[in-house]
Structure formats: structure tokens, C-alpha cells
Short mmCIF file of C-alpha atoms and ligand atoms in Angstrom, two decimals:
data_model
loop_
_atom_site.label_atom_id
_atom_site.label_comp_id
_atom_site.label_asym_id
_atom_site.label_seq_id
_atom_site.Cartn_x
_atom_site.Cartn_y
_atom_site.Cartn_z
CA MET A 1262 118.91 103.28 105.74
CA LEU A 1263 119.55 99.80 105.83
CA SER A 1264 121.50 99.02 109.93
CA SER A 1265 117.86 98.18 111.80
CA ARG A 1266 116.40 95.53 108.30
CA ARG A 1267 114.21 98.58 107.77
CA LEU A 1268 113.72 99.87 103.86
CA PHE A 1269 109.73 101.88 104.24
CA GLY A 1270 108.91 104.81 106.50
CA THR A 1271 105.37 107.20 107.04
CA ASN A 1272 105.41 106.88 103.09
CA GLY A 1273 107.03 104.47 101.14
CA ILE A 1274 111.47 104.17 101.63
CA ARG A 1275 113.26 107.40 101.63
CA GLY A 1276 116.90 109.12 101.08
CA VAL A 1277 119.17 111.41 100.07
CA VAL A 1278 120.47 110.13 96.64
CA ASN A 1279 123.69 108.42 96.14
CA LYS A 1280 123.98 107.77 100.03
CA GLU A 1281 121.66 106.21 101.57
CA LEU A 1282 120.06 105.17 98.04
CA THR A 1283 122.03 104.02 95.27
CA SER A 1284 120.79 102.90 91.62
CA GLU A 1285 122.50 99.58 92.94
CA ILE A 1286 120.21 99.58 96.36
CA ALA A 1287 117.20 100.97 93.62
CA ILE A 1288 117.61 97.14 91.39
CA LYS A 1289 117.70 95.34 94.45
CA ILE A 1290 114.66 96.98 95.76
CA GLY A 1291 113.12 96.51 91.93
CA THR A 1292 113.86 92.88 92.17
CA ALA A 1293 112.29 92.32 95.72
CA THR A 1294 109.33 94.04 94.76
CA GLY A 1295 108.10 92.00 91.68
CA THR A 1296 109.39 88.78 94.06
CA PHE A 1297 107.04 89.96 95.54
CA PHE A 1298 104.13 90.48 93.54
CA GLN A 1299 105.34 86.77 92.59
CA SER A 1300 104.89 88.76 88.15
CA GLY A 1301 102.28 90.55 87.03
CA ASP A 1302 101.71 94.04 85.21
CA ILE A 1303 103.57 97.24 87.50
CA ILE A 1304 103.83 101.02 86.67
CA VAL A 1305 105.94 103.16 86.73
CA GLY A 1306 106.74 106.45 87.28
CA TYR A 1307 108.43 109.59 89.09
CA ASP A 1308 108.04 113.57 90.00
CA ALA A 1309 110.41 116.10 88.50
CA ARG A 1310 113.33 115.07 90.77
CA THR A 1311 116.54 115.20 88.95
CA SER A 1312 117.72 112.02 90.62
CA SER A 1313 114.23 110.03 89.18
CA PRO A 1314 115.17 108.46 86.40
CA MET A 1315 117.73 107.05 86.72
CA LEU A 1316 115.71 105.21 89.79
CA ALA A 1317 112.75 104.31 87.64
CA LYS A 1318 115.53 102.76 85.48
CA ALA A 1319 117.25 100.11 88.54
CA VAL A 1320 113.77 100.33 89.19
CA ILE A 1321 112.37 98.70 86.14
CA ALA A 1322 116.30 96.58 85.78
CA GLY A 1323 114.61 95.01 89.00
CA LEU A 1324 111.10 94.41 88.20
CA ASN A 1325 111.89 93.18 84.72
CA ALA A 1326 114.63 90.57 86.30
CA THR A 1327 111.51 89.00 88.24
CA GLY A 1328 109.18 89.09 85.28
CA CYS A 1329 107.27 91.65 85.95
CA ASN A 1330 105.98 93.88 82.46
CA VAL A 1331 106.17 97.07 82.96
CA LEU A 1332 104.00 99.70 82.17
CA PHE A 1333 106.11 102.92 82.25
CA ALA A 1334 103.94 106.74 82.52
CA GLY A 1335 106.89 108.47 82.75
CA MET A 1336 106.98 112.19 84.72
CA ALA A 1337 103.17 112.69 86.92
CA SER A 1338 102.18 113.36 89.82
CA THR A 1339 101.68 110.55 92.54
CA PRO A 1340 97.33 110.41 92.53
CA ALA A 1341 97.30 110.76 88.55
CA LEU A 1342 100.47 107.36 89.01
CA GLN A 1343 97.18 105.62 91.59
CA TYR A 1344 94.99 106.23 89.72
CA ALA A 1345 95.99 104.80 86.59
CA VAL A 1346 96.51 101.41 89.06
CA LYS A 1347 92.88 101.60 89.69
CA HIS A 1348 92.31 102.55 85.22
CA HIS A 1349 94.42 100.12 84.06
CA LYS A 1350 93.03 97.58 86.60
CA THR A 1351 97.57 96.45 86.77
CA ASP A 1352 98.80 94.38 90.07
CA GLY A 1353 100.07 97.89 90.73
CA ALA A 1354 103.15 100.86 90.97
CA VAL A 1355 106.35 101.54 92.05
CA ILE A 1356 106.41 106.06 91.87
CA ILE A 1357 109.98 107.20 92.59
CA THR A 1358 109.23 110.18 94.86
CA ALA A 1359 110.36 111.86 97.78
CA SER A 1360 107.40 113.66 98.08
CA HIS A 1361 107.81 116.95 99.97
CA ASN A 1362 111.54 116.47 101.12
CA PRO A 1363 114.21 118.67 99.25
CA PRO A 1364 116.20 117.76 96.63
CA GLU A 1365 119.19 115.96 97.19
CA TYR A 1366 116.57 113.76 98.46
CA ASN A 1367 113.99 110.15 96.77
CA GLY A 1368 111.67 107.58 97.72
CA ILE A 1369 110.23 104.69 95.99
CA LYS A 1370 106.48 103.85 97.36
CA VAL A 1371 104.78 100.68 96.46
CA VAL A 1372 101.34 101.28 95.36
CA TRP A 1373 98.79 97.49 96.27
CA ASN A 1374 96.48 96.94 92.94
CA ASP A 1375 93.77 99.17 94.60
CA GLY A 1376 96.09 102.26 94.20
CA ILE A 1377 96.68 102.51 98.30
CA GLU A 1378 100.65 102.32 98.81
CA LEU A 1379 101.33 98.66 100.84
CA SER A 1380 100.38 98.13 103.93
CA ARG A 1381 102.88 97.62 106.67
CA GLU A 1382 102.37 93.91 106.69
CA GLN A 1383 102.51 93.80 102.83
CA GLU A 1384 106.50 95.91 103.37
CA ILE A 1385 107.95 94.15 106.17
CA GLU A 1386 107.49 90.56 102.82
CA ILE A 1387 109.75 92.91 100.91
CA GLU A 1388 111.49 94.08 103.60
CA ASN A 1389 112.47 90.37 104.19
CA ILE A 1390 113.18 89.44 100.66
CA PHE A 1391 115.35 91.88 100.03
CA PHE A 1392 117.72 91.46 103.51
CA ASP A 1393 117.12 88.16 103.36
CA ASP A 1394 118.16 87.52 100.07
CA LYS A 1395 115.05 85.49 99.10
CA VAL A 1396 115.29 87.66 95.60
CA HIS A 1397 112.98 84.25 92.61
CA TYR A 1398 115.28 85.13 89.38
CA ALA A 1399 112.93 84.54 86.61
CA GLU A 1400 114.06 82.65 83.90
CA TRP A 1401 115.43 84.34 80.59
CA SER A 1402 112.98 83.39 78.45
CA LYS A 1403 110.66 84.45 81.34
CA LEU A 1404 112.31 88.62 81.54
CA GLY A 1405 109.74 91.22 81.60
CA THR A 1406 108.88 93.61 78.95
CA VAL A 1407 108.53 97.60 78.85
CA ARG A 1408 106.20 100.00 77.22
CA ASN A 1409 104.92 102.53 77.87
CA LEU A 1410 101.65 103.87 79.19
CA PRO A 1411 99.92 106.69 77.36
CA LYS A 1412 98.26 109.38 78.46
CA VAL A 1413 98.18 108.98 82.14
CA ILE A 1414 97.55 112.77 82.63
CA ASP A 1415 94.41 112.51 80.39
CA ASP A 1416 92.72 110.34 82.13
CA TYR A 1417 93.55 111.76 85.70
CA VAL A 1418 91.92 114.77 84.39
CA GLU A 1419 88.72 113.10 82.96
CA ALA A 1420 88.12 111.76 86.10
CA ILE A 1421 89.09 114.12 88.21
CA LYS A 1422 86.07 116.55 85.91
CA MET A 1423 83.25 113.57 86.78
CA HIS A 1424 82.99 114.36 90.22
CA VAL A 1425 82.35 118.48 89.89
CA ASP A 1426 79.60 120.43 88.41
CA ILE A 1427 81.60 121.83 85.13
CA ALA A 1428 78.91 123.85 83.75
CA GLU A 1429 78.39 125.66 87.38
CA ILE A 1430 82.40 126.07 87.61
CA ALA A 1431 82.54 127.22 83.77
CA LYS A 1432 79.79 130.28 84.79
CA LYS A 1433 82.10 131.95 87.17
CA HIS A 1434 85.52 132.72 85.56
CA TYR A 1435 87.27 132.23 88.36
CA HIS A 1436 90.66 133.30 87.80
CA VAL A 1437 93.51 130.91 90.19
CA VAL A 1438 96.93 130.43 90.79
CA VAL A 1439 99.30 127.73 90.75
CA ASP A 1440 102.16 127.00 92.38
CA ALA A 1441 103.59 123.62 90.74
CA ALA A 1442 106.67 123.42 92.90
CA ASN A 1443 108.45 123.52 89.66
CA SER A 1444 107.40 120.26 90.15
CA VAL A 1445 104.76 117.28 89.39
CA GLY A 1446 102.25 119.63 89.92
CA SER A 1447 102.54 121.36 86.78
CA LEU A 1448 101.30 118.72 84.38
CA ALA A 1449 97.46 118.34 85.65
CA ALA A 1450 95.61 121.19 87.78
CA PRO A 1451 96.77 123.81 85.15
CA CYS A 1452 94.84 121.82 82.18
CA LEU A 1453 92.21 120.37 84.60
CA LEU A 1454 90.84 124.18 85.45
CA ARG A 1455 91.17 125.92 81.81
CA GLU A 1456 89.06 122.41 81.43
CA LEU A 1457 87.37 123.81 83.47
CA GLY A 1458 86.26 126.80 82.34
CA CYS A 1459 89.30 128.95 84.28
CA LYS A 1460 91.56 131.20 83.74
CA VAL A 1461 95.25 130.07 84.43
CA THR A 1462 97.93 131.62 86.26
CA THR A 1463 100.74 129.10 87.34
CA ILE A 1464 104.12 130.10 89.24
CA ASN A 1465 106.81 127.47 89.82
CA ALA A 1466 104.73 125.93 87.07
CA ASP A 1467 108.85 125.50 84.57
CA ILE A 1468 110.24 121.40 85.44
CA ASP A 1469 113.57 121.73 87.06
CA GLY A 1470 114.12 119.36 89.47
CA THR A 1471 116.40 120.95 91.94
CA PHE A 1472 113.64 123.04 92.68
CA PRO A 1473 114.52 126.98 92.60
CA GLY A 1474 111.38 128.82 93.01
CA ARG A 1475 110.63 127.11 96.86
CA PRO A 1476 111.20 123.94 99.03
CA PRO A 1477 108.71 121.74 97.25
CA GLU A 1478 106.80 121.27 101.63
CA PRO A 1479 103.55 123.67 101.06
CA ARG A 1480 104.99 125.18 104.91
CA PRO A 1481 103.01 128.78 105.62
CA GLU A 1482 106.29 129.23 104.85
CA ASN A 1483 107.13 129.14 100.89
CA LEU A 1484 103.87 129.69 100.40
CA LYS A 1485 103.83 134.18 99.63
CA ASP A 1486 104.81 134.26 96.72
CA LEU A 1487 101.97 132.37 95.43
CA ALA A 1488 99.80 134.49 98.86
CA LEU A 1489 101.30 137.84 96.38
CA THR A 1490 100.51 137.12 93.41
CA VAL A 1491 96.98 135.80 94.22
CA LYS A 1492 95.90 139.24 96.02
CA ALA A 1493 98.27 141.16 93.18
CA ILE A 1494 96.26 140.00 90.39
CA GLY A 1495 93.12 139.91 91.14
CA ALA A 1496 92.51 136.77 91.41
CA ASP A 1497 89.83 134.24 92.76
CA LEU A 1498 92.12 131.12 94.62
CA GLY A 1499 95.52 130.32 94.17
CA VAL A 1500 97.05 126.95 95.66
CA ALA A 1501 100.39 125.29 95.90
CA TYR A 1502 101.11 121.23 95.61
CA ASP A 1503 103.86 119.47 97.39
CA GLY A 1504 106.71 117.63 94.97
CA ASP A 1505 104.39 115.47 94.11
CA ALA A 1506 101.40 116.72 94.27
CA ASP A 1507 99.53 114.40 96.57
CA ARG A 1508 98.81 117.06 98.84
CA SER A 1509 97.46 120.78 98.21
CA ILE A 1510 97.02 123.98 100.38
CA PHE A 1511 94.81 126.67 99.31
CA VAL A 1512 94.97 130.34 99.22
CA ASP A 1513 92.29 132.88 99.66
CA GLU A 1514 91.19 135.97 97.00
CA GLN A 1515 92.12 137.99 99.74
CA GLY A 1516 95.72 136.08 100.11
CA GLU A 1517 95.65 134.00 103.61
CA ILE A 1518 97.19 130.92 103.56
CA HIS A 1519 95.31 128.57 104.92
CA CYS A 1520 95.80 126.08 107.01
CA GLY A 1521 94.66 122.00 105.53
CA ASP A 1522 92.49 121.26 108.47
CA LYS A 1523 90.59 124.01 107.56
CA THR A 1524 89.92 123.66 103.64
CA PHE A 1525 89.36 119.81 105.35
CA ALA A 1526 86.48 121.21 106.71
CA LEU A 1527 85.11 123.72 103.94
CA VAL A 1528 84.86 119.81 101.93
CA GLU A 1529 83.85 117.38 104.10
CA LYS A 1530 80.52 120.21 105.87
CA TYR A 1531 79.52 119.83 102.53
CA PHE A 1532 79.81 116.28 101.94
CA LEU A 1533 78.10 116.00 104.51
CA LYS A 1534 75.09 117.77 103.48
CA GLU A 1535 74.48 116.23 100.34
CA ASN A 1536 75.91 112.40 101.91
CA PRO A 1537 74.61 113.05 105.91
CA ASN A 1538 75.03 110.19 107.96
CA GLU A 1539 78.83 109.26 106.57
CA LYS A 1540 82.30 109.10 108.74
CA ILE A 1541 85.31 110.48 108.17
CA VAL A 1542 88.07 109.03 108.12
CA THR A 1543 91.28 111.56 110.04
CA PRO A 1544 94.30 111.09 112.06
CA VAL A 1545 94.14 112.47 115.36
CA SER A 1546 96.05 115.59 115.18
CA SER A 1547 93.52 116.55 113.14
CA SER A 1548 91.89 119.75 114.42
CA THR A 1549 88.66 119.44 116.57
CA LEU A 1550 87.16 122.01 113.50
CA ILE A 1551 86.90 118.18 111.49
CA LYS A 1552 84.59 116.95 114.73
CA ASP A 1553 82.48 120.17 114.91
CA VAL A 1554 81.97 120.14 111.07
CA ALA A 1555 81.00 116.68 111.54
CA ASP A 1556 78.63 116.81 114.45
CA ALA A 1557 76.90 119.73 113.34
CA TYR A 1558 76.23 118.28 109.52
CA GLY A 1559 75.58 114.75 110.92
CA GLY A 1560 79.47 112.46 109.99
CA GLU A 1561 80.47 110.23 112.05
CA ILE A 1562 84.76 111.22 112.57
CA VAL A 1563 86.77 107.87 112.48
CA TRP A 1564 90.66 108.74 114.14
CA THR A 1565 93.52 107.08 113.00
CA LYS A 1566 96.76 107.03 113.46
CA VAL A 1567 98.89 110.09 111.90
CA GLY A 1568 99.71 109.24 108.59
CA SER A 1569 98.02 108.96 104.69
CA ILE A 1570 98.52 105.20 103.98
CA THR A 1571 96.49 104.62 107.24
CA VAL A 1572 93.71 106.47 106.78
CA SER A 1573 93.69 105.39 102.94
CA GLN A 1574 93.53 101.86 104.68
CA THR A 1575 90.21 102.85 107.02
CA MET A 1576 88.95 104.31 104.34
CA LYS A 1577 88.86 101.17 102.20
CA LYS A 1578 88.03 99.35 105.88
CA LEU A 1579 84.65 101.34 106.92
CA ASN A 1580 83.88 101.66 103.15
CA ALA A 1581 85.34 105.49 104.61
CA LYS A 1582 84.11 108.56 101.15
CA LEU A 1583 86.04 111.33 102.86
CA GLY A 1584 88.84 111.22 104.53
CA GLY A 1585 91.76 114.26 104.91
CA GLU A 1586 95.17 115.49 107.31
CA GLU A 1587 95.81 118.84 109.13
CA ASN A 1588 98.94 118.57 106.16
CA GLY A 1589 96.62 119.50 102.99
CA GLY A 1590 95.76 116.01 101.86
CA ILE A 1591 92.39 115.17 100.54
CA PHE A 1592 91.00 111.78 100.47
CA TYR A 1593 87.40 111.88 98.08
CA ASP A 1594 86.88 108.31 97.94
CA PRO A 1595 84.42 108.17 94.91
CA HIS A 1596 87.40 109.50 92.72
CA GLN A 1597 90.20 107.41 94.20
CA SER A 1598 90.54 107.02 98.28
CA VAL A 1599 94.03 108.27 98.19
CA ARG A 1600 94.77 112.38 99.01
CA ASP A 1601 95.03 114.03 95.70
CA GLY A 1602 95.89 117.83 95.27
CA ALA A 1603 94.41 118.39 91.54
CA MET A 1604 90.69 116.55 92.85
CA ALA A 1605 90.58 118.27 96.07
CA THR A 1606 91.23 121.99 94.12
CA ALA A 1607 88.48 121.11 91.99
CA LEU A 1608 86.13 120.59 94.73
CA ILE A 1609 86.57 123.42 96.80
CA LEU A 1610 86.14 125.13 93.44
CA ASP A 1611 82.84 123.38 92.96
CA ILE A 1612 82.06 124.48 96.70
CA MET A 1613 82.75 128.14 95.41
CA ALA A 1614 81.10 127.81 92.92
CA LYS A 1615 77.47 126.12 94.30
CA THR A 1616 77.47 128.52 97.44
CA SER A 1617 79.00 131.67 94.87
CA LYS A 1618 80.80 132.48 98.36
CA LYS A 1619 83.70 133.46 98.08
CA LEU A 1620 86.82 131.53 99.31
CA SER A 1621 87.51 133.84 102.56
CA LYS A 1622 83.68 133.80 103.25
CA LEU A 1623 83.23 130.02 103.56
CA LEU A 1624 86.53 129.58 105.30
CA GLY A 1625 84.86 132.47 107.73
CA GLU A 1626 81.61 130.74 108.57
CA LEU A 1627 84.04 127.59 110.40
CA PRO A 1628 83.86 127.72 113.72
CA LYS A 1629 87.05 128.61 115.08
CA TYR A 1630 90.23 127.96 116.47
CA PHE A 1631 93.65 128.83 117.83
CA ILE A 1632 96.54 126.20 117.31
CA LYS A 1633 100.46 126.90 118.94
CA LYS A 1634 102.21 124.00 118.48
CA GLY A 1635 105.86 123.37 120.90
CA LYS A 1636 108.44 120.64 121.23
CA VAL A 1637 110.19 118.83 123.64
CA GLU A 1638 113.44 116.86 123.51
CA CYS A 1639 114.01 113.27 124.52
CA PRO A 1640 116.28 111.08 123.95
CA ASN A 1641 115.06 108.22 121.32
CA GLU A 1642 115.91 105.11 123.74
CA LEU A 1643 112.84 107.13 126.69
CA LYS A 1644 110.34 107.56 123.98
CA GLU A 1645 108.14 104.38 125.27
CA LYS A 1646 108.75 104.60 128.37
CA THR A 1647 107.45 108.65 128.42
CA LEU A 1648 104.75 108.22 126.49
CA GLU A 1649 103.45 105.02 129.32
CA LYS A 1650 103.83 107.75 132.54
CA LEU A 1651 102.53 110.26 130.51
CA THR A 1652 99.21 108.01 129.99
CA GLU A 1653 99.31 107.08 133.57
CA GLN A 1654 99.20 110.60 135.49
CA VAL A 1655 96.69 111.70 132.04
CA SER A 1656 94.47 108.82 133.15
CA GLY A 1657 91.58 110.47 134.67
CA LEU A 1658 91.23 112.74 132.14
CA ASN A 1659 89.47 112.46 128.88
CA ILE A 1660 92.28 110.64 127.04
CA SER A 1661 92.75 108.77 123.20
CA THR A 1662 96.23 106.68 123.38
CA ILE A 1663 95.29 105.98 119.32
CA ASP A 1664 98.89 107.86 118.53
CA GLY A 1665 101.16 109.78 120.97
CA VAL A 1666 98.43 110.71 123.69
CA LYS A 1667 95.69 113.37 122.79
CA ILE A 1668 93.77 115.11 125.72
CA TRP A 1669 90.44 116.67 125.10
CA PHE A 1670 89.28 119.51 128.20
CA GLU A 1671 85.32 120.21 127.91
CA ASP A 1672 86.31 124.39 127.14
CA LYS A 1673 86.75 122.65 123.34
CA SER A 1674 90.14 122.93 123.78
CA ASN A 1675 93.19 120.15 123.48
CA ILE A 1676 96.69 119.24 123.36
CA LEU A 1677 98.42 115.45 121.13
CA MET A 1678 101.99 115.33 122.44
CA ARG A 1679 103.93 113.28 120.09
CA PRO A 1680 107.34 111.58 120.05
CA SER A 1681 108.57 112.06 116.91
CA GLY A 1682 109.57 108.67 114.15
CA THR A 1683 112.82 110.69 112.77
CA GLU A 1684 113.74 113.12 115.49
CA PRO A 1685 114.61 112.75 118.91
CA ILE A 1686 111.83 115.41 120.21
CA TYR A 1687 108.08 114.83 121.37
CA ARG A 1688 106.12 116.73 119.64
CA LEU A 1689 102.76 118.79 121.33
CA TYR A 1690 100.27 120.23 119.43
CA ALA A 1691 97.59 122.56 121.20
CA GLU A 1692 94.31 123.45 120.01
CA ALA A 1693 92.15 126.13 121.66
CA LYS A 1694 89.65 128.50 121.48
CA THR A 1695 91.81 131.67 122.23
CA GLU A 1696 94.88 131.45 121.74
CA GLU A 1697 96.24 132.65 125.63
CA LYS A 1698 95.32 129.58 126.36
CA ALA A 1699 96.59 127.43 123.50
CA VAL A 1700 99.71 128.45 124.43
CA GLN A 1701 98.35 127.94 128.40
CA LEU A 1702 98.54 124.05 127.08
CA VAL A 1703 101.50 124.21 125.74
CA GLN A 1704 103.43 125.36 128.51
CA GLU A 1705 102.49 123.18 130.90
CA TYR A 1706 102.39 119.77 128.58
CA SER A 1707 105.82 120.84 127.89
CA LEU A 1708 107.34 121.45 132.42
CA LYS A 1709 105.17 117.66 132.70
CA LEU A 1710 106.79 115.87 129.72
CA LYS A 1711 110.03 117.55 131.00
CA ARG A 1712 109.54 116.10 134.01
CA ILE A 1713 108.79 112.63 133.54
CA ILE A 1714 112.18 112.68 131.63
CA ASP A 1715 114.86 113.62 133.29
CA SER A 1716 112.35 111.32 136.01
CA LEU A 1717 113.69 108.35 133.94
CA LYS A 1718 117.19 110.09 132.97
CA SER A 1719 117.86 110.39 137.15
MG1 MG B 1958 103.36 114.83 99.28
#
């Protein structure tokens, strides 16, 4: 983490606790971040990890040393803390979380005064302060203070309620199962859903930073208990959050787990029905489903690079109201332009209530695609050259090079090939109207990539 003059990855600073991310480093990140903010009021909060209180204290010490006042929110989800920045008009926030990573990891996200994580340019400013030891310590008489920030969860729940039809949802008496991954997802959503008139059953809802219930990444293979519970008790909906509750994956009343693309497309459809001509922001890795819905209901798709911060920043720049990711991130700007698991849950219930349709039916009405994934080994040093060669070879086709190479074919099938940011591999995502075609695309382009990589090796 420290060797390359780079601290921040795709979503903040991440590392294994007491190996890559120690309390000493956390203090230094606190002082660098405080120097970056040049004093002011900064909210600090954390997820349920065992190391979170320790790292929060270290970051707070660093922030105070540079004259920043800390508003300490304690344990809360990432979106609740981001909302608090907006609600209390603070200069920013530091959130201690490693989102969906295993329990031995932790991380530090830095949020700007608009509630969105810092842009890459701002991160570089903090990295330069950190690596060049340009910390500005405050005089003894100007050290920052710490005071508690109460009601962060209550304010957040109240804000979400303003964006849905509470009476309509309450009339339906929905039964919802919440799988909170033993983390901060259990703090706001169950209470929000009860206030929307739902009956709530929770699983993995006791706070436990060892994550005994399931890994905090809401992949289908981790959500079997949720799916079984929904079916067994005849619930109307199941929802699972990741470790910091900004992403949500839904299970329909039949116990089927749905990918994030589908639920995003559903939210998009009903959003565009009420707000035609709006821009929809989504990474190039998202399903063509998102474009089909935009085409059918008068929306305009804006494709971005992969990464939630890019989606948020693009939404802000274009004044777009809705964004989404295939991993279960839904960004609903009337509330806040960051991904938000509890807001997404309220939106899905709102659609179910207004249409009087079950989730399986609503999702069944969307166009269908088959998705296949693959990977090809590629040494890190050959990734860029491989991308150049690949782009050259497919330049006659309908392609996008926003992030990796994506090729769209006339039959609506497509394939995206991206170098992984963390592993020596290329990832392939193919999508088609039939399973055979998706498989064939992965095979064909895996072979093409292998040939290019082999030629570069020799
Ligand atoms: Mg997350």
C-alpha cells in the first residue's frame, strides 16, 4: 500500500489490519486528511469491524492535531454518514470501513462536503501531503475538538421516508426479510421498514465484526440462507446488504436471488415513467437491459468507467437524478447521489406497492439476457499493450473504450474485456439473448486475448 506513493484504491484506502493498515498509519492518514481540509468540521463514523473503533480513534487524533473539529457519529452505514454530511453541512467525513472485504480488512473513505467520496485529484493531494510529510500541525491553542453527533440514523431514516409513498406501502402489509451481514445494515433498514408499515424478519442482524453469518459481499452464493428464509416464511421480499450497507441485492417472493442490474433496471423503468428524458448514469460493465429500458421509456444513458465514485461524480456534473451498478449500487439523487442500500429498498417497495405486483412479476416483465463471465491470465506489465492490440484488432466493430474494450453486436449481444485493477488477469463479461451465444463470446474472445498476450510475451 505504501510502496507506490498511492494510498487510495477504487473505494478509499484498504488493507489488512495491523499489517498494511496500522494505527500509526491511520494517525498519519488523519493528519494528511486534516491538512487537506485545512481545519473545519469533519464527521467520523465506522462500520461493525473489530478494528474500526481503534482506527477511528487514530484518525480522530490526526484530524484534531491539524485543527479539524470532529463530529463523532459512532457506528453507522456509509450512506447514513454521507447523508449526515449533507444534513449538517459539514466540510466532509472520514468513514472507517472496508465495505464488502473479509473481517481482517479495514479501510478509510474520505468524503467531500457534497457527501461524495473525493475525486482522484483530491486523493492525490492527500497522498502528496502523506508521502512528502507536508502535514500542517495546529498550534497547541488551535487543536480540534471532538463532540458526539447524535441521531445520525434517525435523520437518515426520516430523509428516506420523504421519497416514497408511505401510506401506499403501509396498506400492503409487506413482510420483508433483511440480511444485514452482521454489520451496519442492521441499524437503519429494519427500523425504516417497520416505519413503512412492513413486518420485518432479520437474519445476520446482530452486530459482530467477525461476520459469522456470511461473508459481507452480497454475492448469490452468500445469500442462500436469505433466499431459503424468504421462501420458508412466505415473505414478499428479501434484501441483503454489503458490509457498509451502500449496496443491496434483492430476493423475490419465490426465493430467487436477482443481480443488481435487474433491480436497477426496475427502478430505472418506474423513474423514467414519471421523469422521461432524464439521464441515467451507469458503468460500461452494466447490462444492455439498462439501455433497453432507457430506450423504451425516453431516458438517455451515460456510460462511465467502472467505480461508484465515477458514477456519483458524473451524476453531479450532469445533474443526473439516477445511477446504478450491476453489483447492487443504486444512486437516487433526490435523496443523495451516492449508492444507498436502504434508499434502494424503499424504492423497490414503493414500486411493488404502486403497481400491486410481486417482485418476480415486475422483474419478469423486463427484457431477458444471459450473462457469462470469464478470465484470462495476463501479467500486469502486459495489460496496457494487450489493450492497445485488442482495440486495434476490433476497431472495425461497434466498440467503446471507456473502460477496457466493450463490443456491441447487431443481435444485442456484447462483450466487455477489462484488465483487473488488483489481479494479473483480464476479466470478460459477455451478454446475449441466448446462453449459447454468451458462452461462445467468452470462448472466442478468451482465445483472441490469449493469442495477443502470447504474441507480446514472445
Ligand atoms: Mg460497500
